[in-house]
Amino acid sequence: MFTDEKWSSSKNWFIAAVIWIIIGMSMGLLTAAKQIWPDLLNNRWTTYGHIRSAHVMLVIYAWLSMAYVGSMFYMIPKLAKTKIYSEKLGNFSLVFYNIVILEGFFALLDGQTSVIEYGEFPLWVDVQLLIAIVIVAYNLFKTVGQRTEKMLYVSLWYFLGSLLWLPLTWIVGNFPAQWIPSGVQQGLMGWFLGHNAIGLWMTTVGVGQIYYLLPKLTGRPLYSHQLSMIGFWAIATFYVWNGPHHLMNGPIPSWISKAGVIPSIVLLIPVWAVLANFWGTMKGSWAQTRTNVPLRFTMAGTIFYLFACLQGPLQALPSVSSVIKFTHWTVGHAHMGPFGAFSFTSFAAIYYILPKIVGREMFSKRAMEAHFWFSTVGFLVFAFSLWIAGVVQGFAWIEGVPFLQTVLMMEPYVQGRAIGGTMMYVAQFFLAWNMYKTIKVAKQEKKQQALHQAVTA
């Protein structure tokens, strides 16, 4: 039965998210191009620092966060066996959220910034974004509150935890830093936000998406509900303490550095629990990834998640940090989670959910295949260029190679970054076109179906 809803919150959040990924990745591609041609578009609005900040904030809080909310507006009612509490509130929050993101985008291009990693928006934007987040969380918590399903499936734990943690992380990371004098304290507060935006928002919602999608896409039950809860509580307990490892070998007390290293290593426990559960669920179903593109995106995301979580504890070690700190390696690693792992799971969520909403399959499987391969190959070219560059760069600094010479040494690697980034960027047009055609054709089919029913009545 056709179920298209013009004002579906989930569909509308997805549409906005895909528009923003193209805008956000345009900023990223321009950032990469400026490392090859520094004078490209040389004006006050498109300086390297402005567009780099805009790229980071748009990809995380516009594209990925909107895709997450779109997923939750579909998945949470399904898991709760009830309707969304308020579609009107869902769409209002979408409009409000987009207005705030636009304000933040233009503020960053104008040079207004808090200079906090993953919290670059100025304070007046931070306050509005917090209100928008709270509205979304209220709508989804109310939905769960009126559920008819008594059991809380693990995805709900991850979603509800994330919706609680994000506002708290946003408050602690953004607001006190406005008044705390710059230095160690401000750095620690900033990295509380920087790392927990990854760990208690991007990671937890992304993992919740996978827990929902895997049984649906494979037709198999979850491998272990007990293991899923171990993973949830371990992430909730240990992830929050990881911020200080970003300041390793920096001007902070050594005991704080060590306090950041230990939970970073301990995080291997929930990572292993989560991935063992994912891959246990996939047992006997890996062959489906040949034809099932959403499943392929999902499993590629779990593999990238594994690599991201192996790199993280490794980089927290002082000896490793002394080599790769402030190098291109860090940029490659920073893209592993937001793009490699959780953008992939969000792509899978869109490809699974949108057909359910509009009542027809995605318009083009070839476009889905192109989206996957351009994204995957492009990201691998992008990431390996930066990882190799970082190691070369770090050891060159240690050996005392003049800084300008090390910059010139990076030329082939930043060119590789731009090539990979271009492929990643082009991939998103396949997604956008496929979504547009799917929605358009679904509307046409609905009209034809209504006309046929009227004629035969």
Short mmCIF file of C-alpha atoms in Angstrom, two decimals:
data_model
loop_
_atom_site.label_atom_id
_atom_site.label_comp_id
_atom_site.label_asym_id
_atom_site.label_seq_id
_atom_site.Cartn_x
_atom_site.Cartn_y
_atom_site.Cartn_z
CA MET A 1 0.00 0.00 0.00
CA PHE A 2 1.30 3.47 -0.89
CA THR A 3 2.32 5.39 2.25
CA ASP A 4 3.83 8.64 0.99
CA GLU A 5 3.32 11.46 3.46
CA LYS A 6 4.04 14.97 2.22
CA TRP A 7 4.96 16.15 5.67
CA SER A 8 6.87 13.08 6.81
CA SER A 9 9.46 14.36 9.28
CA SER A 10 11.84 11.55 8.43
CA LYS A 11 11.74 12.19 4.68
CA ASN A 12 12.11 15.95 5.06
CA TRP A 13 15.08 15.66 7.42
CA PHE A 14 16.73 13.30 4.91
CA ILE A 15 16.19 15.74 2.04
CA ALA A 16 17.72 18.60 4.03
CA ALA A 17 20.62 16.39 5.11
CA VAL A 18 21.54 15.47 1.54
CA ILE A 19 21.44 19.12 0.46
CA TRP A 20 23.81 19.95 3.31
CA ILE A 21 26.25 17.13 2.58
CA ILE A 22 26.77 18.62 -0.88
CA ILE A 23 27.27 22.12 0.55
CA GLY A 24 29.49 20.87 3.38
CA MET A 25 31.63 18.70 1.12
CA SER A 26 31.95 21.64 -1.31
CA MET A 27 33.69 23.45 1.54
CA GLY A 28 35.88 20.39 2.14
CA LEU A 29 36.83 20.12 -1.52
CA LEU A 30 37.69 23.82 -1.60
CA THR A 31 39.84 23.27 1.51
CA ALA A 32 41.72 20.48 -0.25
CA ALA A 33 42.12 22.59 -3.41
CA LYS A 34 43.56 25.49 -1.41
CA GLN A 35 46.34 23.24 -0.17
CA ILE A 36 47.39 22.87 -3.82
CA TRP A 37 46.53 26.41 -5.01
CA PRO A 38 46.64 28.66 -1.90
CA ASP A 39 45.43 31.76 -3.78
CA LEU A 40 42.27 30.06 -5.10
CA LEU A 41 39.19 32.23 -4.35
CA ASN A 42 41.29 34.50 -2.18
CA ASN A 43 38.85 36.76 -0.33
CA ARG A 44 37.77 37.28 3.29
CA TRP A 45 34.82 34.87 3.00
CA THR A 46 36.81 31.96 1.61
CA THR A 47 40.05 32.05 3.56
CA TYR A 48 41.34 28.59 4.49
CA GLY A 49 40.42 28.91 8.16
CA HIS A 50 36.87 30.05 7.46
CA ILE A 51 35.96 27.35 4.96
CA ARG A 52 37.70 24.59 6.92
CA SER A 53 35.61 25.44 10.01
CA ALA A 54 32.46 25.63 7.90
CA HIS A 55 33.22 22.24 6.33
CA VAL A 56 33.64 20.52 9.70
CA MET A 57 30.54 22.00 11.29
CA LEU A 58 28.29 21.45 8.26
CA VAL A 59 29.30 17.84 7.76
CA ILE A 60 28.80 16.97 11.44
CA TYR A 61 25.84 19.09 12.52
CA ALA A 62 24.06 19.62 9.20
CA TRP A 63 24.54 16.50 7.07
CA LEU A 64 25.23 13.77 9.62
CA SER A 65 23.08 15.06 12.47
CA MET A 66 20.12 15.70 10.16
CA ALA A 67 20.47 12.24 8.65
CA TYR A 68 20.54 10.84 12.18
CA VAL A 69 17.37 12.70 13.16
CA GLY A 70 15.69 11.54 9.94
CA SER A 71 16.57 7.96 10.86
CA MET A 72 15.29 8.33 14.40
CA PHE A 73 12.00 9.89 13.28
CA TYR A 74 11.39 6.63 11.40
CA MET A 75 13.11 4.02 13.57
CA ILE A 76 11.93 5.13 17.01
CA PRO A 77 8.18 4.97 16.20
CA LYS A 78 8.72 1.56 14.59
CA LEU A 79 10.55 0.24 17.65
CA ALA A 80 8.01 1.83 20.02
CA LYS A 81 5.08 0.58 17.89
CA THR A 82 3.42 3.98 17.90
CA LYS A 83 3.23 7.12 15.77
CA ILE A 84 5.70 9.95 16.11
CA TYR A 85 4.48 12.24 18.88
CA SER A 86 4.14 15.23 16.56
CA GLU A 87 4.93 15.43 12.83
CA LYS A 88 4.21 19.17 12.98
CA LEU A 89 6.79 19.62 15.73
CA GLY A 90 9.20 17.45 13.75
CA ASN A 91 8.88 19.71 10.70
CA PHE A 92 8.99 22.88 12.80
CA SER A 93 12.21 21.69 14.40
CA LEU A 94 13.60 20.95 10.91
CA VAL A 95 12.91 24.52 9.71
CA PHE A 96 14.30 26.01 12.92
CA TYR A 97 17.37 23.77 12.82
CA ASN A 98 18.11 24.72 9.21
CA ILE A 99 17.79 28.43 9.97
CA VAL A 100 20.29 28.04 12.82
CA ILE A 101 22.71 26.07 10.64
CA LEU A 102 22.50 28.77 7.97
CA GLU A 103 23.27 31.40 10.60
CA GLY A 104 26.25 29.39 11.80
CA PHE A 105 27.48 28.81 8.25
CA PHE A 106 27.51 32.51 7.36
CA ALA A 107 28.94 33.42 10.78
CA LEU A 108 31.91 31.11 10.16
CA LEU A 109 32.48 32.49 6.67
CA ASP A 110 32.45 35.95 8.26
CA GLY A 111 35.11 34.87 10.74
CA GLN A 112 32.89 34.64 13.82
CA THR A 113 34.01 31.52 15.70
CA SER A 114 34.50 30.11 19.18
CA VAL A 115 37.72 28.38 18.06
CA ILE A 116 36.60 25.12 19.68
CA GLU A 117 37.09 21.94 17.66
CA TYR A 118 33.66 20.62 16.63
CA GLY A 119 32.17 23.65 18.42
CA GLU A 120 33.19 26.41 16.03
CA PHE A 121 29.87 28.27 15.97
CA PRO A 122 29.78 31.53 17.96
CA LEU A 123 27.88 31.54 21.25
CA TRP A 124 24.73 33.18 19.85
CA VAL A 125 24.40 30.29 17.37
CA ASP A 126 25.24 27.69 20.04
CA VAL A 127 22.28 28.79 22.16
CA GLN A 128 19.82 28.49 19.25
CA LEU A 129 21.23 25.11 18.19
CA LEU A 130 20.82 23.83 21.75
CA ILE A 131 17.13 24.85 21.68
CA ALA A 132 16.65 23.04 18.35
CA ILE A 133 18.31 19.88 19.72
CA VAL A 134 16.10 19.96 22.82
CA ILE A 135 12.95 20.28 20.68
CA VAL A 136 13.96 17.22 18.65
CA ALA A 137 14.80 15.27 21.80
CA TYR A 138 11.48 16.24 23.41
CA ASN A 139 9.53 14.97 20.40
CA LEU A 140 11.35 11.65 20.35
CA PHE A 141 11.24 11.09 24.12
CA LYS A 142 7.50 11.78 24.07
CA THR A 143 7.17 9.22 21.28
CA VAL A 144 8.89 6.58 23.39
CA GLY A 145 6.76 7.65 26.37
CA GLN A 146 3.57 6.69 24.51
CA ARG A 147 4.94 3.40 23.16
CA THR A 148 2.89 0.22 23.06
CA GLU A 149 5.98 -2.03 22.92
CA LYS A 150 7.20 -2.68 26.46
CA MET A 151 10.66 -3.94 25.52
CA LEU A 152 13.28 -1.31 24.72
CA TYR A 153 15.30 -2.73 21.83
CA VAL A 154 19.00 -1.86 21.96
CA SER A 155 18.71 0.79 19.22
CA LEU A 156 16.36 2.75 21.49
CA TRP A 157 18.95 2.69 24.26
CA TYR A 158 21.53 4.15 21.90
CA PHE A 159 19.14 6.73 20.44
CA LEU A 160 17.76 7.93 23.77
CA GLY A 161 21.22 8.01 25.34
CA SER A 162 22.52 10.08 22.44
CA LEU A 163 19.60 12.53 22.66
CA LEU A 164 20.38 13.01 26.35
CA TRP A 165 24.16 13.23 25.98
CA LEU A 166 24.33 15.65 23.04
CA PRO A 167 22.70 18.65 24.82
CA LEU A 168 24.81 18.03 27.92
CA THR A 169 27.99 17.74 25.88
CA TRP A 170 27.05 20.87 23.92
CA ILE A 171 26.50 22.86 27.12
CA VAL A 172 29.66 21.74 28.90
CA GLY A 173 31.87 22.06 25.84
CA ASN A 174 30.61 25.39 24.51
CA PHE A 175 29.29 27.61 27.26
CA PRO A 176 31.90 27.56 30.07
CA ALA A 177 34.69 27.98 27.48
CA GLN A 178 33.34 31.47 26.72
CA TRP A 179 34.32 32.68 30.18
CA ILE A 180 37.18 30.37 31.22
CA PRO A 181 40.53 32.04 30.43
CA SER A 182 42.30 30.53 27.41
CA GLY A 183 44.82 27.87 28.28
CA VAL A 184 44.76 24.39 29.77
CA GLN A 185 41.28 24.64 31.27
CA GLN A 186 39.71 25.90 28.06
CA GLY A 187 41.55 23.27 26.05
CA LEU A 188 40.23 20.49 28.27
CA MET A 189 36.67 21.81 28.13
CA GLY A 190 36.90 22.14 24.36
CA TRP A 191 38.11 18.60 23.89
CA PHE A 192 35.36 17.34 26.17
CA LEU A 193 33.06 18.56 23.41
CA GLY A 194 35.37 17.54 20.56
CA HIS A 195 35.69 13.92 21.57
CA ASN A 196 32.21 13.39 22.96
CA ALA A 197 30.58 14.87 19.86
CA ILE A 198 32.17 11.84 18.21
CA GLY A 199 31.71 9.30 20.98
CA LEU A 200 28.36 10.19 22.52
CA TRP A 201 26.57 11.42 19.40
CA MET A 202 28.10 10.29 16.10
CA THR A 203 29.16 6.87 17.38
CA THR A 204 26.14 6.03 19.49
CA VAL A 205 23.46 7.03 16.97
CA GLY A 206 25.44 5.34 14.18
CA VAL A 207 25.71 2.12 16.17
CA GLY A 208 21.99 2.33 16.96
CA GLN A 209 21.28 2.64 13.23
CA ILE A 210 23.30 -0.49 12.51
CA TYR A 211 21.53 -2.47 15.24
CA TYR A 212 18.23 -1.54 13.59
CA LEU A 213 19.31 -2.09 9.99
CA LEU A 214 21.19 -5.40 10.23
CA PRO A 215 18.26 -7.62 11.23
CA LYS A 216 16.02 -5.83 8.72
CA LEU A 217 18.46 -6.08 5.80
CA THR A 218 19.59 -9.66 6.46
CA GLY A 219 16.36 -11.18 7.75
CA ARG A 220 18.30 -12.60 10.70
CA PRO A 221 17.82 -11.97 14.44
CA LEU A 222 20.41 -9.99 16.36
CA TYR A 223 23.27 -12.24 17.43
CA SER A 224 23.21 -11.26 21.12
CA HIS A 225 21.03 -8.78 23.02
CA GLN A 226 23.21 -9.23 26.11
CA LEU A 227 26.35 -8.31 24.15
CA SER A 228 24.59 -5.24 22.77
CA MET A 229 23.89 -3.96 26.28
CA ILE A 230 27.47 -4.59 27.37
CA GLY A 231 28.61 -2.46 24.46
CA PHE A 232 26.14 0.32 25.30
CA TRP A 233 27.05 0.64 28.96
CA ALA A 234 30.78 0.35 28.29
CA ILE A 235 30.61 3.23 25.77
CA ALA A 236 28.47 5.26 28.18
CA THR A 237 30.98 4.67 30.99
CA PHE A 238 34.35 5.10 29.30
CA TYR A 239 33.95 7.33 26.24
CA VAL A 240 33.37 10.49 28.25
CA TRP A 241 36.94 10.41 29.66
CA ASN A 242 38.82 10.37 26.35
CA GLY A 243 39.19 14.09 25.64
CA PRO A 244 42.61 14.62 27.28
CA HIS A 245 44.37 12.26 24.87
CA HIS A 246 43.94 14.98 22.21
CA LEU A 247 46.29 17.13 24.27
CA MET A 248 48.93 14.42 24.61
CA ASN A 249 52.44 15.92 24.83
CA GLY A 250 50.79 19.29 25.31
CA PRO A 251 50.85 21.76 28.23
CA ILE A 252 48.63 19.76 30.57
CA PRO A 253 49.51 17.84 33.76
CA SER A 254 50.86 14.37 33.01
CA TRP A 255 48.25 12.69 35.22
CA ILE A 256 45.47 14.16 33.08
CA SER A 257 47.17 12.84 29.93
CA LYS A 258 47.39 9.39 31.47
CA ALA A 259 43.77 9.63 32.61
CA GLY A 260 42.88 10.08 28.96
CA VAL A 261 45.03 7.20 27.73
CA ILE A 262 43.60 4.50 30.01
CA PRO A 263 39.92 4.80 29.00
CA SER A 264 41.06 5.12 25.37
CA ILE A 265 42.58 1.64 25.63
CA VAL A 266 39.61 0.30 27.61
CA LEU A 267 37.30 1.39 24.78
CA LEU A 268 38.55 -1.61 22.82
CA ILE A 269 36.15 -3.65 25.00
CA PRO A 270 32.88 -2.03 23.82
CA VAL A 271 34.23 -1.79 20.28
CA TRP A 272 34.89 -5.51 20.24
CA ALA A 273 31.49 -6.24 21.82
CA VAL A 274 29.69 -4.11 19.22
CA LEU A 275 31.56 -5.48 16.22
CA ALA A 276 31.34 -9.10 17.41
CA ASN A 277 27.59 -8.60 17.62
CA PHE A 278 27.39 -7.07 14.14
CA TRP A 279 29.50 -9.72 12.48
CA GLY A 280 27.84 -12.50 14.48
CA THR A 281 24.50 -11.32 13.09
CA MET A 282 26.00 -11.40 9.59
CA LYS A 283 27.13 -15.03 9.89
CA GLY A 284 25.95 -16.84 6.79
CA SER A 285 24.69 -13.60 5.20
CA TRP A 286 27.84 -11.99 3.80
CA ALA A 287 26.95 -13.09 0.28
CA GLN A 288 23.96 -10.74 0.40
CA THR A 289 26.30 -7.76 0.21
CA ARG A 290 26.90 -8.55 -3.48
CA THR A 291 23.39 -7.44 -4.41
CA ASN A 292 22.09 -5.60 -1.33
CA VAL A 293 23.68 -2.14 -1.54
CA PRO A 294 22.29 -0.79 1.77
CA LEU A 295 23.70 -3.86 3.52
CA ARG A 296 27.04 -3.33 1.76
CA PHE A 297 27.12 0.29 2.98
CA THR A 298 26.32 -0.91 6.49
CA MET A 299 29.06 -3.53 6.60
CA ALA A 300 31.63 -1.22 5.02
CA GLY A 301 30.72 1.24 7.77
CA THR A 302 31.43 -1.40 10.45
CA ILE A 303 34.85 -2.11 8.91
CA PHE A 304 35.72 1.60 8.85
CA TYR A 305 34.47 1.82 12.43
CA LEU A 306 36.89 -0.96 13.41
CA PHE A 307 39.84 0.86 11.84
CA ALA A 308 38.85 4.16 13.44
CA CYS A 309 38.65 2.51 16.86
CA LEU A 310 42.01 0.76 16.41
CA GLN A 311 43.66 4.03 15.39
CA GLY A 312 42.18 5.98 18.32
CA PRO A 313 43.78 4.02 21.20
CA LEU A 314 47.03 3.72 19.21
CA GLN A 315 47.21 7.49 18.76
CA ALA A 316 46.56 7.99 22.46
CA LEU A 317 49.96 6.42 23.25
CA PRO A 318 52.55 9.16 23.94
CA SER A 319 55.18 7.60 21.64
CA VAL A 320 52.81 7.44 18.68
CA SER A 321 51.33 10.86 19.39
CA SER A 322 54.82 12.40 19.32
CA VAL A 323 55.10 11.38 15.65
CA ILE A 324 51.65 12.01 14.17
CA LYS A 325 50.44 14.97 16.26
CA PHE A 326 49.59 18.03 14.13
CA THR A 327 50.29 16.11 10.91
CA HIS A 328 48.05 15.16 7.98
CA TRP A 329 47.56 11.75 9.63
CA THR A 330 45.15 13.34 12.12
CA VAL A 331 42.97 14.70 9.31
CA GLY A 332 42.77 11.25 7.73
CA HIS A 333 41.81 9.71 11.06
CA ALA A 334 39.25 12.43 11.79
CA HIS A 335 37.35 11.53 8.61
CA MET A 336 37.26 7.82 9.41
CA GLY A 337 34.34 8.10 11.83
CA PRO A 338 32.14 10.88 10.42
CA PHE A 339 32.48 9.75 6.79
CA GLY A 340 33.92 6.24 6.60
CA ALA A 341 31.86 4.71 9.38
CA PHE A 342 28.75 6.73 10.10
CA SER A 343 28.01 8.52 6.85
CA PHE A 344 28.01 5.02 5.34
CA THR A 345 25.47 3.80 7.91
CA SER A 346 23.36 6.90 7.24
CA PHE A 347 23.49 6.24 3.49
CA ALA A 348 22.22 2.73 4.24
CA ALA A 349 19.47 4.15 6.46
CA ILE A 350 18.30 6.50 3.71
CA TYR A 351 18.28 3.72 1.13
CA TYR A 352 16.27 1.50 3.49
CA ILE A 353 13.85 4.06 4.94
CA LEU A 354 13.01 6.32 1.99
CA PRO A 355 11.39 3.50 -0.07
CA LYS A 356 9.30 2.57 2.98
CA ILE A 357 8.02 6.14 3.24
CA VAL A 358 7.29 6.83 -0.43
CA GLY A 359 6.09 3.34 -1.31
CA ARG A 360 8.52 2.30 -4.06
CA GLU A 361 12.09 1.04 -4.42
CA MET A 362 14.94 3.45 -5.09
CA PHE A 363 14.77 4.68 -8.67
CA SER A 364 18.20 3.45 -9.76
CA LYS A 365 20.27 0.61 -8.37
CA ARG A 366 23.12 1.64 -10.69
CA ALA A 367 23.20 5.05 -9.01
CA MET A 368 23.35 3.29 -5.62
CA GLU A 369 26.28 1.18 -6.84
CA ALA A 370 28.05 4.28 -8.19
CA HIS A 371 27.42 6.05 -4.91
CA PHE A 372 28.98 3.19 -2.98
CA TRP A 373 32.08 2.73 -5.13
CA PHE A 374 32.86 6.41 -5.61
CA SER A 375 32.46 6.92 -1.84
CA THR A 376 34.55 3.90 -0.89
CA VAL A 377 37.40 4.20 -3.38
CA GLY A 378 37.49 7.98 -2.99
CA PHE A 379 37.70 7.71 0.77
CA LEU A 380 40.48 5.11 0.64
CA VAL A 381 42.53 7.31 -1.72
CA PHE A 382 41.84 10.32 0.51
CA ALA A 383 42.66 8.56 3.79
CA PHE A 384 45.79 6.67 2.72
CA SER A 385 47.21 9.82 1.12
CA LEU A 386 46.85 11.61 4.45
CA TRP A 387 48.05 8.72 6.61
CA ILE A 388 51.22 8.27 4.58
CA ALA A 389 51.74 12.04 4.48
CA GLY A 390 51.38 12.23 8.27
CA VAL A 391 54.00 9.59 8.97
CA VAL A 392 56.45 11.16 6.50
CA GLN A 393 55.75 14.61 7.90
CA GLY A 394 56.11 13.57 11.55
CA PHE A 395 59.45 11.81 11.14
CA ALA A 396 60.74 14.69 8.99
CA TRP A 397 60.00 17.11 11.82
CA ILE A 398 61.70 14.82 14.34
CA GLU A 399 64.79 14.63 12.11
CA GLY A 400 64.93 18.41 11.93
CA VAL A 401 64.02 18.87 8.27
CA PRO A 402 63.25 22.58 7.69
CA PHE A 403 59.52 23.23 7.94
CA LEU A 404 59.15 24.78 4.50
CA GLN A 405 60.83 21.75 2.97
CA THR A 406 58.35 19.44 4.70
CA VAL A 407 55.51 21.53 3.24
CA LEU A 408 56.93 21.01 -0.26
CA MET A 409 57.33 17.28 0.47
CA MET A 410 53.57 17.06 1.03
CA GLU A 411 52.62 18.15 -2.51
CA PRO A 412 51.91 14.68 -3.99
CA TYR A 413 49.98 13.65 -0.88
CA VAL A 414 47.70 16.69 -0.82
CA GLN A 415 47.07 16.10 -4.51
CA GLY A 416 46.01 12.53 -3.63
CA ARG A 417 43.77 13.98 -0.92
CA ALA A 418 42.09 16.26 -3.48
CA ILE A 419 41.59 13.42 -5.96
CA GLY A 420 40.02 11.19 -3.32
CA GLY A 421 37.94 14.07 -1.97
CA THR A 422 36.64 14.82 -5.48
CA MET A 423 35.46 11.22 -5.84
CA MET A 424 33.74 11.39 -2.45
CA TYR A 425 32.06 14.65 -3.47
CA VAL A 426 30.88 13.37 -6.84
CA ALA A 427 29.42 10.29 -5.12
CA GLN A 428 26.89 12.40 -3.24
CA PHE A 429 25.33 13.66 -6.48
CA PHE A 430 24.37 10.05 -7.27
CA LEU A 431 22.61 9.93 -3.90
CA ALA A 432 20.86 13.28 -4.39
CA TRP A 433 19.72 12.46 -7.94
CA ASN A 434 18.48 9.02 -6.92
CA MET A 435 16.49 10.45 -4.02
CA TYR A 436 14.98 13.16 -6.22
CA LYS A 437 13.93 10.69 -8.90
CA THR A 438 12.57 8.21 -6.35
CA ILE A 439 10.36 10.83 -4.68
CA LYS A 440 9.25 12.31 -8.02
CA VAL A 441 8.36 8.96 -9.61
CA ALA A 442 6.58 7.85 -6.41
CA LYS A 443 4.36 10.94 -6.61
CA GLN A 444 3.60 10.25 -10.28
CA GLU A 445 2.75 6.64 -9.50
CA LYS A 446 0.45 7.76 -6.70
CA LYS A 447 -1.39 10.12 -9.07
CA GLN A 448 -1.73 7.39 -11.70
CA GLN A 449 -3.00 4.96 -9.08
CA ALA A 450 -5.57 7.50 -7.83
CA LEU A 451 -6.67 8.21 -11.45
CA HIS A 452 -7.04 4.51 -12.16
CA GLN A 453 -9.12 4.00 -9.03
CA ALA A 454 -11.33 6.96 -10.00
CA VAL A 455 -11.88 5.59 -13.51
CA THR A 456 -12.68 2.06 -12.34
CA ALA A 457 -14.89 3.18 -9.45
#
